[in-house]
């Protein structure tokens, strides 16, 4: 079943706040092989002007992927997640993410297209602090493969 085109422009309620922990940043940095001191050591981060350890640029995928269940699990959209592959991801930052931030995601479906029997869903997630300060915007493209015939 194709994705419902009427969902273009749909927004979802803000997510529950996500508290960015110092150890979560360290774990993520280790997992991706990021050895820069500001990702691990609060003093090194402060020496570079950050309030605490700073997150690697792709860290917000932890928060944004968790928030994507809003549209993935929306039965009216018609997504069959067993047929989905990740097509693209990009981030635009207002400022870096640091330990101690409390982040909230605001999801919007920006585009739904169909090509070659496959649906392409582009989402936009505006990530702010709990108080509303802009932190970053993330765009993700998911491809729902068409029926195998």
Short mmCIF file of N, CA, C and O in Angstrom, two decimals:
data_model
loop_
_atom_site.label_atom_id
_atom_site.label_comp_id
_atom_site.label_asym_id
_atom_site.label_seq_id
_atom_site.Cartn_x
_atom_site.Cartn_y
_atom_site.Cartn_z
N UNK A 1 0.84 -1.18 0.00
CA UNK A 1 0.00 0.00 0.00
C UNK A 1 0.89 1.25 0.00
O UNK A 1 1.80 1.35 0.82
N UNK A 2 0.66 2.18 -0.90
CA UNK A 2 1.49 3.40 -0.94
C UNK A 2 1.22 4.30 0.27
O UNK A 2 0.15 4.23 0.88
N UNK A 3 2.20 5.14 0.58
CA UNK A 3 2.04 6.09 1.68
C UNK A 3 0.98 7.12 1.30
O UNK A 3 0.84 7.50 0.14
N UNK A 4 0.27 7.60 2.28
CA UNK A 4 -0.80 8.56 2.09
C UNK A 4 -0.22 9.95 1.83
O UNK A 4 0.36 10.57 2.72
N UNK A 5 -0.36 10.44 0.60
CA UNK A 5 0.20 11.73 0.19
C UNK A 5 -0.38 12.91 0.99
O UNK A 5 0.26 13.95 1.08
N UNK A 6 -1.55 12.73 1.56
CA UNK A 6 -2.15 13.83 2.31
C UNK A 6 -1.39 14.14 3.60
O UNK A 6 -1.66 15.14 4.26
N UNK A 7 -0.42 13.29 3.95
CA UNK A 7 0.37 13.52 5.16
C UNK A 7 1.46 14.58 4.98
O UNK A 7 2.07 15.01 5.95
N UNK A 8 1.73 14.99 3.76
CA UNK A 8 2.73 16.04 3.53
C UNK A 8 2.30 17.29 4.28
O UNK A 8 1.16 17.75 4.16
N UNK A 9 3.20 17.82 5.11
CA UNK A 9 2.91 18.98 5.93
C UNK A 9 2.42 18.64 7.33
O UNK A 9 2.35 19.52 8.19
N UNK A 10 2.13 17.38 7.57
CA UNK A 10 1.64 16.99 8.89
C UNK A 10 2.73 17.15 9.93
O UNK A 10 3.88 16.81 9.72
N UNK A 11 2.35 17.68 11.09
CA UNK A 11 3.26 17.81 12.22
C UNK A 11 2.75 16.92 13.35
O UNK A 11 1.57 16.56 13.40
N UNK A 12 3.67 16.58 14.23
CA UNK A 12 3.35 15.72 15.37
C UNK A 12 3.64 16.49 16.65
O UNK A 12 4.43 17.44 16.66
N UNK A 13 3.04 16.08 17.76
CA UNK A 13 3.29 16.79 19.03
C UNK A 13 4.76 16.67 19.44
O UNK A 13 5.44 15.71 19.07
N UNK A 14 5.25 17.65 20.19
CA UNK A 14 6.63 17.56 20.68
C UNK A 14 6.84 16.28 21.49
O UNK A 14 5.92 15.82 22.16
N UNK A 15 8.04 15.73 21.39
CA UNK A 15 8.36 14.52 22.13
C UNK A 15 8.61 14.84 23.60
O UNK A 15 8.79 16.00 23.97
N UNK A 16 8.67 13.79 24.38
CA UNK A 16 9.08 13.96 25.77
C UNK A 16 10.54 14.42 25.78
O UNK A 16 11.33 14.03 24.91
N UNK A 17 10.94 15.23 26.74
CA UNK A 17 12.33 15.70 26.79
C UNK A 17 13.33 14.55 26.96
O UNK A 17 13.04 13.57 27.65
N UNK A 18 14.46 14.69 26.29
CA UNK A 18 15.56 13.72 26.37
C UNK A 18 16.74 14.43 27.02
O UNK A 18 17.26 15.42 26.46
N UNK A 19 17.18 13.94 28.18
CA UNK A 19 18.32 14.52 28.88
C UNK A 19 19.60 13.92 28.31
O UNK A 19 19.81 12.70 28.38
N UNK A 20 20.45 14.75 27.75
CA UNK A 20 21.71 14.31 27.16
C UNK A 20 22.70 14.10 28.29
O UNK A 20 23.09 15.05 28.98
N UNK A 21 23.12 12.86 28.47
CA UNK A 21 24.06 12.53 29.53
C UNK A 21 25.50 12.49 29.05
O UNK A 21 25.77 12.14 27.90
N UNK A 22 26.38 12.85 29.92
CA UNK A 22 27.81 12.84 29.61
C UNK A 22 28.27 11.45 29.17
O UNK A 22 29.00 11.30 28.21
N UNK A 23 27.82 10.43 29.90
CA UNK A 23 28.27 9.07 29.57
C UNK A 23 27.67 8.60 28.24
O UNK A 23 28.33 7.86 27.51
N UNK A 24 26.47 9.04 27.91
CA UNK A 24 25.88 8.69 26.61
C UNK A 24 26.73 9.27 25.48
O UNK A 24 26.96 8.62 24.45
N UNK A 25 27.19 10.50 25.65
CA UNK A 25 28.06 11.11 24.64
C UNK A 25 29.36 10.32 24.54
O UNK A 25 29.81 10.00 23.43
N UNK A 26 29.95 9.98 25.66
CA UNK A 26 31.19 9.20 25.63
C UNK A 26 30.99 7.85 24.95
O UNK A 26 31.81 7.41 24.14
N UNK A 27 29.90 7.16 25.28
CA UNK A 27 29.61 5.85 24.66
C UNK A 27 29.46 5.99 23.15
O UNK A 27 29.99 5.17 22.39
N UNK A 28 28.73 7.00 22.72
CA UNK A 28 28.53 7.22 21.29
C UNK A 28 29.87 7.51 20.61
O UNK A 28 30.18 6.95 19.56
N UNK A 29 30.67 8.37 21.22
CA UNK A 29 31.97 8.72 20.65
C UNK A 29 32.85 7.47 20.52
O UNK A 29 33.48 7.25 19.48
N UNK A 30 32.87 6.65 21.56
CA UNK A 30 33.66 5.41 21.48
C UNK A 30 33.14 4.50 20.37
O UNK A 30 33.91 3.90 19.62
N UNK A 31 31.83 4.40 20.25
CA UNK A 31 31.23 3.51 19.26
C UNK A 31 31.58 3.91 17.83
O UNK A 31 31.72 3.04 16.96
N UNK A 32 31.73 5.21 17.59
CA UNK A 32 32.05 5.66 16.22
C UNK A 32 33.55 5.93 16.04
O UNK A 32 33.97 6.36 14.97
N UNK A 33 34.33 5.69 17.09
CA UNK A 33 35.78 5.88 16.99
C UNK A 33 36.22 7.33 17.08
O UNK A 33 37.32 7.67 16.63
N UNK A 34 35.40 8.19 17.67
CA UNK A 34 35.75 9.61 17.81
C UNK A 34 36.57 9.78 19.09
O UNK A 34 36.06 9.62 20.18
N UNK A 35 37.84 10.09 18.92
CA UNK A 35 38.75 10.17 20.06
C UNK A 35 39.05 11.58 20.54
O UNK A 35 39.80 11.76 21.50
N UNK A 36 38.45 12.60 19.92
CA UNK A 36 38.72 13.97 20.32
C UNK A 36 38.39 14.17 21.80
O UNK A 36 37.36 13.70 22.29
N UNK A 37 39.27 14.85 22.50
CA UNK A 37 39.15 15.00 23.95
C UNK A 37 37.84 15.65 24.38
O UNK A 37 37.28 15.28 25.41
N UNK A 38 37.33 16.59 23.61
CA UNK A 38 36.11 17.29 24.01
C UNK A 38 34.87 16.39 24.04
O UNK A 38 33.86 16.73 24.62
N UNK A 39 34.97 15.20 23.43
CA UNK A 39 33.87 14.23 23.48
C UNK A 39 33.92 13.37 24.73
O UNK A 39 32.96 12.66 25.03
N UNK A 40 35.03 13.41 25.45
CA UNK A 40 35.24 12.51 26.59
C UNK A 40 35.55 13.21 27.90
O UNK A 40 35.17 12.72 28.96
N UNK A 41 36.23 14.32 27.84
CA UNK A 41 36.76 14.97 29.04
C UNK A 41 36.12 16.35 29.24
O UNK A 41 36.29 17.24 28.41
N UNK A 42 35.42 16.53 30.37
CA UNK A 42 34.77 17.83 30.60
C UNK A 42 35.74 19.00 30.63
O UNK A 42 35.43 20.08 30.12
N UNK A 43 36.92 18.80 31.18
CA UNK A 43 37.91 19.89 31.24
C UNK A 43 38.38 20.27 29.83
O UNK A 43 38.53 21.46 29.53
N UNK A 44 38.62 19.27 29.00
CA UNK A 44 39.03 19.56 27.62
C UNK A 44 37.90 20.28 26.88
O UNK A 44 38.15 21.21 26.09
N UNK A 45 36.68 19.88 27.14
CA UNK A 45 35.53 20.55 26.50
C UNK A 45 35.43 22.00 26.96
O UNK A 45 35.23 22.90 26.15
N UNK A 46 35.60 22.23 28.26
CA UNK A 46 35.53 23.59 28.79
C UNK A 46 36.66 24.45 28.23
O UNK A 46 36.46 25.63 27.94
N UNK A 47 37.83 23.86 28.04
CA UNK A 47 38.95 24.61 27.47
C UNK A 47 38.65 25.04 26.03
O UNK A 47 39.23 26.01 25.54
N UNK A 48 37.74 24.34 25.37
CA UNK A 48 37.36 24.70 24.01
C UNK A 48 36.07 25.53 23.96
O UNK A 48 35.50 25.74 22.91
N UNK A 49 35.60 25.95 25.15
CA UNK A 49 34.46 26.85 25.22
C UNK A 49 33.10 26.22 25.41
O UNK A 49 32.08 26.90 25.36
N UNK A 50 33.05 24.91 25.67
CA UNK A 50 31.78 24.23 25.90
C UNK A 50 31.50 24.12 27.39
O UNK A 50 32.42 24.07 28.19
N UNK A 51 30.24 24.02 27.77
CA UNK A 51 29.86 23.91 29.18
C UNK A 51 30.19 22.54 29.75
O UNK A 51 30.40 22.39 30.95
N UNK A 52 30.25 21.52 28.89
CA UNK A 52 30.52 20.14 29.31
C UNK A 52 30.96 19.39 28.06
O UNK A 52 31.15 20.02 27.00
N UNK A 53 31.07 18.06 28.16
CA UNK A 53 31.47 17.32 26.97
C UNK A 53 30.49 17.62 25.84
O UNK A 53 29.29 17.77 26.06
N UNK A 54 31.02 17.74 24.64
CA UNK A 54 30.22 18.06 23.47
C UNK A 54 29.97 16.78 22.69
O UNK A 54 30.83 15.89 22.66
N UNK A 55 28.82 16.67 22.07
CA UNK A 55 28.46 15.48 21.32
C UNK A 55 29.04 15.52 19.91
O UNK A 55 29.08 16.59 19.30
N UNK A 56 29.48 14.37 19.39
CA UNK A 56 29.88 14.32 17.98
C UNK A 56 28.69 14.75 17.10
O UNK A 56 27.53 14.62 17.50
N UNK A 57 28.97 15.24 15.91
CA UNK A 57 27.91 15.79 15.06
C UNK A 57 26.75 14.85 14.74
O UNK A 57 25.63 15.32 14.52
N UNK A 58 26.98 13.55 14.73
CA UNK A 58 25.89 12.63 14.40
C UNK A 58 25.15 12.10 15.63
O UNK A 58 24.20 11.33 15.49
N UNK A 59 25.55 12.51 16.82
CA UNK A 59 24.90 12.06 18.05
C UNK A 59 23.38 12.26 18.05
O UNK A 59 22.64 11.39 18.54
N UNK A 60 22.86 13.36 17.52
CA UNK A 60 21.40 13.57 17.59
C UNK A 60 20.58 12.49 16.91
O UNK A 60 19.37 12.43 17.13
N UNK A 61 21.19 11.62 16.13
CA UNK A 61 20.43 10.52 15.53
C UNK A 61 19.80 9.66 16.63
O UNK A 61 18.73 9.09 16.43
N UNK A 62 20.42 9.61 17.79
CA UNK A 62 19.86 8.86 18.92
C UNK A 62 18.48 9.43 19.29
O UNK A 62 17.53 8.69 19.50
N UNK A 63 18.40 10.73 19.35
CA UNK A 63 17.17 11.39 19.75
C UNK A 63 16.16 11.41 18.60
O UNK A 63 14.98 11.11 18.79
N UNK A 64 16.62 11.74 17.40
CA UNK A 64 15.70 11.87 16.27
C UNK A 64 15.15 10.53 15.82
O UNK A 64 13.98 10.43 15.44
N UNK A 65 15.97 9.48 15.85
CA UNK A 65 15.46 8.16 15.47
C UNK A 65 14.41 7.69 16.46
O UNK A 65 13.42 7.08 16.08
N UNK A 66 14.63 7.97 17.72
CA UNK A 66 13.62 7.61 18.72
C UNK A 66 12.30 8.35 18.49
O UNK A 66 11.23 7.78 18.64
N UNK A 67 12.40 9.59 18.06
CA UNK A 67 11.18 10.37 17.84
C UNK A 67 10.46 9.97 16.56
O UNK A 67 9.27 10.25 16.40
N UNK A 68 11.15 9.31 15.65
CA UNK A 68 10.55 8.95 14.36
C UNK A 68 9.43 7.92 14.51
O UNK A 68 8.64 7.74 13.58
N UNK A 69 9.33 7.29 15.66
CA UNK A 69 8.24 6.34 15.84
C UNK A 69 6.89 7.03 15.75
O UNK A 69 5.88 6.40 15.47
N UNK A 70 6.86 8.36 15.92
CA UNK A 70 5.60 9.08 15.79
C UNK A 70 4.96 8.86 14.41
O UNK A 70 3.76 8.65 14.31
N UNK A 71 5.76 8.91 13.37
CA UNK A 71 5.18 8.71 12.04
C UNK A 71 5.29 7.25 11.59
O UNK A 71 4.43 6.74 10.89
N UNK A 72 6.34 6.56 12.01
CA UNK A 72 6.49 5.15 11.63
C UNK A 72 5.32 4.33 12.16
O UNK A 72 4.81 3.45 11.46
N UNK A 73 4.88 4.63 13.37
CA UNK A 73 3.80 3.87 13.99
C UNK A 73 2.42 4.48 13.75
O UNK A 73 1.43 4.00 14.31
N UNK A 74 2.35 5.50 12.93
CA UNK A 74 1.06 6.14 12.63
C UNK A 74 0.32 5.27 11.61
O UNK A 74 0.69 5.22 10.43
N UNK A 75 -0.72 4.54 12.03
CA UNK A 75 -1.37 3.60 11.12
C UNK A 75 -2.00 4.27 9.90
O UNK A 75 -2.11 3.66 8.83
N UNK A 76 -2.38 5.52 10.02
CA UNK A 76 -3.01 6.22 8.91
C UNK A 76 -2.04 6.53 7.78
O UNK A 76 -2.44 6.66 6.63
N UNK A 77 -0.75 6.69 8.10
CA UNK A 77 0.25 6.97 7.07
C UNK A 77 0.42 5.77 6.13
O UNK A 77 0.64 5.94 4.94
N UNK A 78 0.34 4.57 6.69
CA UNK A 78 0.42 3.37 5.87
C UNK A 78 1.82 2.85 5.65
O UNK A 78 2.08 2.14 4.67
N UNK A 79 2.75 3.14 6.55
CA UNK A 79 4.13 2.67 6.39
C UNK A 79 4.26 1.23 6.86
O UNK A 79 3.79 0.86 7.93
N UNK A 80 4.92 0.43 6.03
CA UNK A 80 5.27 -0.94 6.40
C UNK A 80 6.77 -0.93 6.67
O UNK A 80 7.58 -1.02 5.76
N UNK A 81 7.14 -0.79 7.94
CA UNK A 81 8.55 -0.59 8.30
C UNK A 81 9.42 -1.79 7.93
O UNK A 81 10.62 -1.64 7.77
N UNK A 82 8.82 -2.94 7.74
CA UNK A 82 9.61 -4.10 7.32
C UNK A 82 10.13 -3.93 5.89
O UNK A 82 11.01 -4.66 5.46
N UNK A 83 9.60 -2.96 5.17
CA UNK A 83 10.00 -2.71 3.78
C UNK A 83 10.82 -1.43 3.65
O UNK A 83 11.07 -0.96 2.54
N UNK A 84 11.24 -0.84 4.76
CA UNK A 84 11.91 0.47 4.75
C UNK A 84 13.42 0.32 4.81
O UNK A 84 13.95 -0.49 5.59
N UNK A 85 14.10 1.13 4.01
CA UNK A 85 15.55 1.29 4.09
C UNK A 85 15.82 2.79 4.26
O UNK A 85 15.03 3.63 3.86
N UNK A 86 16.96 3.09 4.87
CA UNK A 86 17.34 4.48 5.12
C UNK A 86 17.99 5.04 3.87
O UNK A 86 18.92 4.46 3.34
N UNK A 87 17.50 6.18 3.39
CA UNK A 87 18.00 6.75 2.16
C UNK A 87 18.99 7.88 2.34
O UNK A 87 19.95 8.00 1.58
N UNK A 88 18.77 8.73 3.35
CA UNK A 88 19.62 9.92 3.50
C UNK A 88 19.41 10.51 4.88
O UNK A 88 18.37 10.30 5.50
N UNK A 89 20.41 11.25 5.35
CA UNK A 89 20.34 11.93 6.64
C UNK A 89 21.21 13.16 6.57
O UNK A 89 22.32 13.11 6.04
N UNK A 90 20.72 14.30 7.08
CA UNK A 90 21.57 15.49 7.17
C UNK A 90 21.14 16.30 8.38
O UNK A 90 20.00 16.21 8.84
N UNK A 91 22.09 17.09 8.89
CA UNK A 91 21.88 17.91 10.06
C UNK A 91 22.30 19.35 9.75
O UNK A 91 23.31 19.56 9.08
N UNK A 92 21.56 20.31 10.28
CA UNK A 92 21.95 21.73 10.24
C UNK A 92 21.88 22.22 11.68
O UNK A 92 20.83 22.15 12.32
N UNK A 93 23.01 22.70 12.16
CA UNK A 93 23.14 23.06 13.57
C UNK A 93 22.96 24.55 13.83
O UNK A 93 23.51 25.37 13.11
N UNK A 94 22.22 24.88 14.90
CA UNK A 94 22.21 26.23 15.46
C UNK A 94 23.33 26.34 16.48
O UNK A 94 23.95 27.39 16.63
N UNK A 95 23.59 25.22 17.17
CA UNK A 95 24.69 25.14 18.14
C UNK A 95 24.94 23.67 18.44
O UNK A 95 24.08 22.82 18.20
N UNK A 96 26.11 23.34 19.00
CA UNK A 96 26.41 21.95 19.34
C UNK A 96 25.53 21.43 20.49
O UNK A 96 25.02 22.20 21.30
N UNK A 97 25.40 20.13 20.55
CA UNK A 97 24.73 19.45 21.66
C UNK A 97 25.79 19.17 22.73
O UNK A 97 26.87 18.67 22.42
N UNK A 98 25.48 19.50 23.98
CA UNK A 98 26.41 19.25 25.08
C UNK A 98 25.69 18.49 26.19
O UNK A 98 24.46 18.54 26.30
N UNK A 99 26.48 17.79 27.00
CA UNK A 99 25.93 17.08 28.15
C UNK A 99 25.16 18.07 29.02
O UNK A 99 25.61 19.20 29.24
N UNK A 100 24.00 17.64 29.47
CA UNK A 100 23.15 18.49 30.28
C UNK A 100 22.00 19.10 29.50
O UNK A 100 21.03 19.58 30.09
N UNK A 101 22.08 19.10 28.16
CA UNK A 101 20.96 19.60 27.36
C UNK A 101 19.75 18.70 27.57
O UNK A 101 19.87 17.49 27.69
N UNK A 102 18.59 19.29 27.57
CA UNK A 102 17.33 18.55 27.56
C UNK A 102 16.66 18.87 26.24
O UNK A 102 16.24 20.01 26.01
N UNK A 103 16.59 17.87 25.35
CA UNK A 103 16.16 18.09 23.97
C UNK A 103 14.74 17.58 23.72
O UNK A 103 14.34 16.55 24.25
N UNK A 104 14.05 18.32 22.87
CA UNK A 104 12.70 17.98 22.45
C UNK A 104 12.68 17.98 20.93
O UNK A 104 13.26 18.86 20.29
N UNK A 105 12.01 16.97 20.33
CA UNK A 105 11.92 16.86 18.88
C UNK A 105 10.52 17.27 18.41
O UNK A 105 9.52 16.91 19.03
N UNK A 106 10.51 18.01 17.30
CA UNK A 106 9.27 18.44 16.66
C UNK A 106 9.32 17.90 15.24
O UNK A 106 10.08 18.39 14.40
N UNK A 107 8.52 16.86 14.96
CA UNK A 107 8.55 16.17 13.67
C UNK A 107 7.52 16.70 12.69
O UNK A 107 6.39 17.02 13.07
N UNK A 108 7.95 16.72 11.43
CA UNK A 108 7.07 17.14 10.33
C UNK A 108 7.38 16.29 9.11
O UNK A 108 8.54 15.98 8.83
N UNK A 109 6.34 15.90 8.39
CA UNK A 109 6.54 15.19 7.12
C UNK A 109 6.63 16.26 6.04
O UNK A 109 5.68 17.01 5.81
N UNK A 110 7.80 16.34 5.40
CA UNK A 110 8.03 17.37 4.40
C UNK A 110 7.65 16.94 2.99
O UNK A 110 7.22 17.77 2.20
N UNK A 111 7.86 15.67 2.68
CA UNK A 111 7.64 15.25 1.29
C UNK A 111 7.36 13.76 1.23
O UNK A 111 7.94 12.99 1.98
N UNK A 112 6.47 13.39 0.34
CA UNK A 112 6.24 11.98 0.01
C UNK A 112 6.17 11.91 -1.51
O UNK A 112 5.36 12.59 -2.13
N UNK A 113 7.05 11.12 -2.09
CA UNK A 113 7.05 10.93 -3.53
C UNK A 113 7.09 9.43 -3.83
O UNK A 113 7.47 8.63 -2.98
N UNK A 114 6.71 9.10 -5.04
CA UNK A 114 6.77 7.71 -5.49
C UNK A 114 7.55 7.68 -6.79
O UNK A 114 7.28 8.46 -7.71
N UNK A 115 8.55 6.79 -6.85
CA UNK A 115 9.36 6.62 -8.06
C UNK A 115 9.67 5.14 -8.20
O UNK A 115 10.10 4.49 -7.25
N UNK A 116 9.46 4.62 -9.38
CA UNK A 116 9.78 3.23 -9.64
C UNK A 116 9.07 2.25 -8.73
O UNK A 116 9.61 1.19 -8.41
N UNK A 117 7.89 2.62 -8.28
CA UNK A 117 7.13 1.74 -7.40
C UNK A 117 7.52 1.81 -5.94
O UNK A 117 7.01 1.05 -5.12
N UNK A 118 8.45 2.72 -5.60
CA UNK A 118 8.91 2.87 -4.21
C UNK A 118 8.47 4.23 -3.67
O UNK A 118 8.46 5.22 -4.40
N UNK A 119 8.13 4.27 -2.39
CA UNK A 119 7.75 5.53 -1.74
C UNK A 119 8.96 6.13 -1.04
O UNK A 119 9.71 5.42 -0.36
N UNK A 120 9.12 7.44 -1.17
CA UNK A 120 10.21 8.18 -0.54
C UNK A 120 9.59 9.18 0.43
O UNK A 120 8.82 10.05 0.02
N UNK A 121 9.91 9.03 1.70
CA UNK A 121 9.37 9.88 2.75
C UNK A 121 10.50 10.73 3.31
O UNK A 121 11.51 10.21 3.79
N UNK A 122 10.33 12.05 3.23
CA UNK A 122 11.31 12.97 3.81
C UNK A 122 10.69 13.62 5.03
O UNK A 122 9.61 14.21 4.95
N UNK A 123 11.39 13.50 6.15
CA UNK A 123 10.93 14.10 7.40
C UNK A 123 11.91 15.17 7.85
O UNK A 123 13.09 15.13 7.53
N UNK A 124 11.36 16.11 8.59
CA UNK A 124 12.17 17.18 9.19
C UNK A 124 11.91 17.12 10.68
O UNK A 124 10.76 17.07 11.13
N UNK A 125 13.00 17.12 11.44
CA UNK A 125 12.89 17.14 12.90
C UNK A 125 13.63 18.36 13.42
O UNK A 125 14.85 18.46 13.27
N UNK A 126 12.89 19.30 13.97
CA UNK A 126 13.49 20.46 14.62
C UNK A 126 13.73 20.08 16.07
O UNK A 126 12.80 19.68 16.78
N UNK A 127 14.99 20.16 16.49
CA UNK A 127 15.37 19.79 17.84
C UNK A 127 15.66 21.07 18.61
O UNK A 127 16.47 21.89 18.18
N UNK A 128 14.97 21.23 19.73
CA UNK A 128 15.14 22.40 20.57
C UNK A 128 15.45 21.94 21.99
O UNK A 128 15.31 20.76 22.32
N UNK A 129 15.85 22.90 22.81
CA UNK A 129 15.93 22.60 24.24
C UNK A 129 14.50 22.59 24.78
O UNK A 129 13.55 23.02 24.10
N UNK A 130 14.36 22.13 25.98
CA UNK A 130 13.05 22.08 26.61
C UNK A 130 12.43 23.48 26.69
O UNK A 130 11.21 23.65 26.59
N UNK A 131 13.28 24.50 26.80
CA UNK A 131 12.78 25.88 26.87
C UNK A 131 12.53 26.49 25.49
O UNK A 131 12.10 27.64 25.40
N UNK A 132 12.82 25.74 24.42
CA UNK A 132 12.52 26.22 23.07
C UNK A 132 13.69 26.77 22.28
O UNK A 132 13.51 27.21 21.14
N UNK A 133 14.89 26.75 22.84
CA UNK A 133 16.06 27.24 22.10
C UNK A 133 16.39 26.30 20.95
O UNK A 133 16.56 25.10 21.15
N UNK A 134 16.50 26.80 19.71
CA UNK A 134 16.86 25.94 18.59
C UNK A 134 18.26 25.35 18.75
O UNK A 134 19.20 26.06 19.13
N UNK A 135 18.39 24.05 18.49
CA UNK A 135 19.68 23.38 18.56
C UNK A 135 20.08 22.88 17.17
O UNK A 135 21.18 23.17 16.71
N UNK A 136 19.19 22.17 16.50
CA UNK A 136 19.50 21.68 15.16
C UNK A 136 18.24 21.27 14.44
O UNK A 136 17.17 21.13 15.05
N UNK A 137 18.38 21.09 13.15
CA UNK A 137 17.33 20.50 12.33
C UNK A 137 17.93 19.28 11.65
O UNK A 137 19.06 19.34 11.15
N UNK A 138 17.18 18.19 11.66
CA UNK A 138 17.62 16.95 11.01
C UNK A 138 16.60 16.57 9.95
O UNK A 138 15.39 16.65 10.18
N UNK A 139 17.11 16.20 8.79
CA UNK A 139 16.25 15.69 7.72
C UNK A 139 16.61 14.23 7.50
O UNK A 139 17.78 13.87 7.52
N UNK A 140 15.60 13.42 7.29
CA UNK A 140 15.81 12.01 7.04
C UNK A 140 14.93 11.59 5.86
O UNK A 140 13.79 12.02 5.75
N UNK A 141 15.50 10.75 5.00
CA UNK A 141 14.73 10.19 3.91
C UNK A 141 14.66 8.70 4.10
O UNK A 141 15.67 8.03 4.24
N UNK A 142 13.43 8.19 4.15
CA UNK A 142 13.18 6.76 4.24
C UNK A 142 12.58 6.29 2.95
O UNK A 142 11.75 6.99 2.34
N UNK A 143 12.99 5.12 2.51
CA UNK A 143 12.48 4.55 1.27
C UNK A 143 11.70 3.29 1.62
O UNK A 143 12.25 2.37 2.22
N UNK A 144 10.43 3.30 1.28
CA UNK A 144 9.60 2.11 1.46
C UNK A 144 9.56 1.37 0.11
O UNK A 144 9.01 1.89 -0.86
N UNK A 145 10.22 0.23 0.10
CA UNK A 145 10.28 -0.54 -1.14
C UNK A 145 8.88 -0.98 -1.57
O UNK A 145 8.04 -1.31 -0.73
N UNK A 146 8.67 -0.98 -2.87
CA UNK A 146 7.39 -1.42 -3.40
C UNK A 146 7.24 -2.92 -3.33
O UNK A 146 8.15 -3.64 -2.91
N UNK A 147 6.09 -3.38 -3.72
CA UNK A 147 5.82 -4.83 -3.73
C UNK A 147 6.78 -5.53 -4.66
O UNK A 147 7.06 -5.07 -5.77
N UNK A 148 7.27 -6.68 -4.22
CA UNK A 148 8.10 -7.53 -5.08
C UNK A 148 7.16 -8.28 -6.02
O UNK A 148 6.25 -8.97 -5.58
N UNK A 149 7.37 -8.12 -7.28
CA UNK A 149 6.50 -8.81 -8.27
C UNK A 149 7.33 -9.56 -9.25
O UNK A 149 8.40 -9.33 -9.54
#
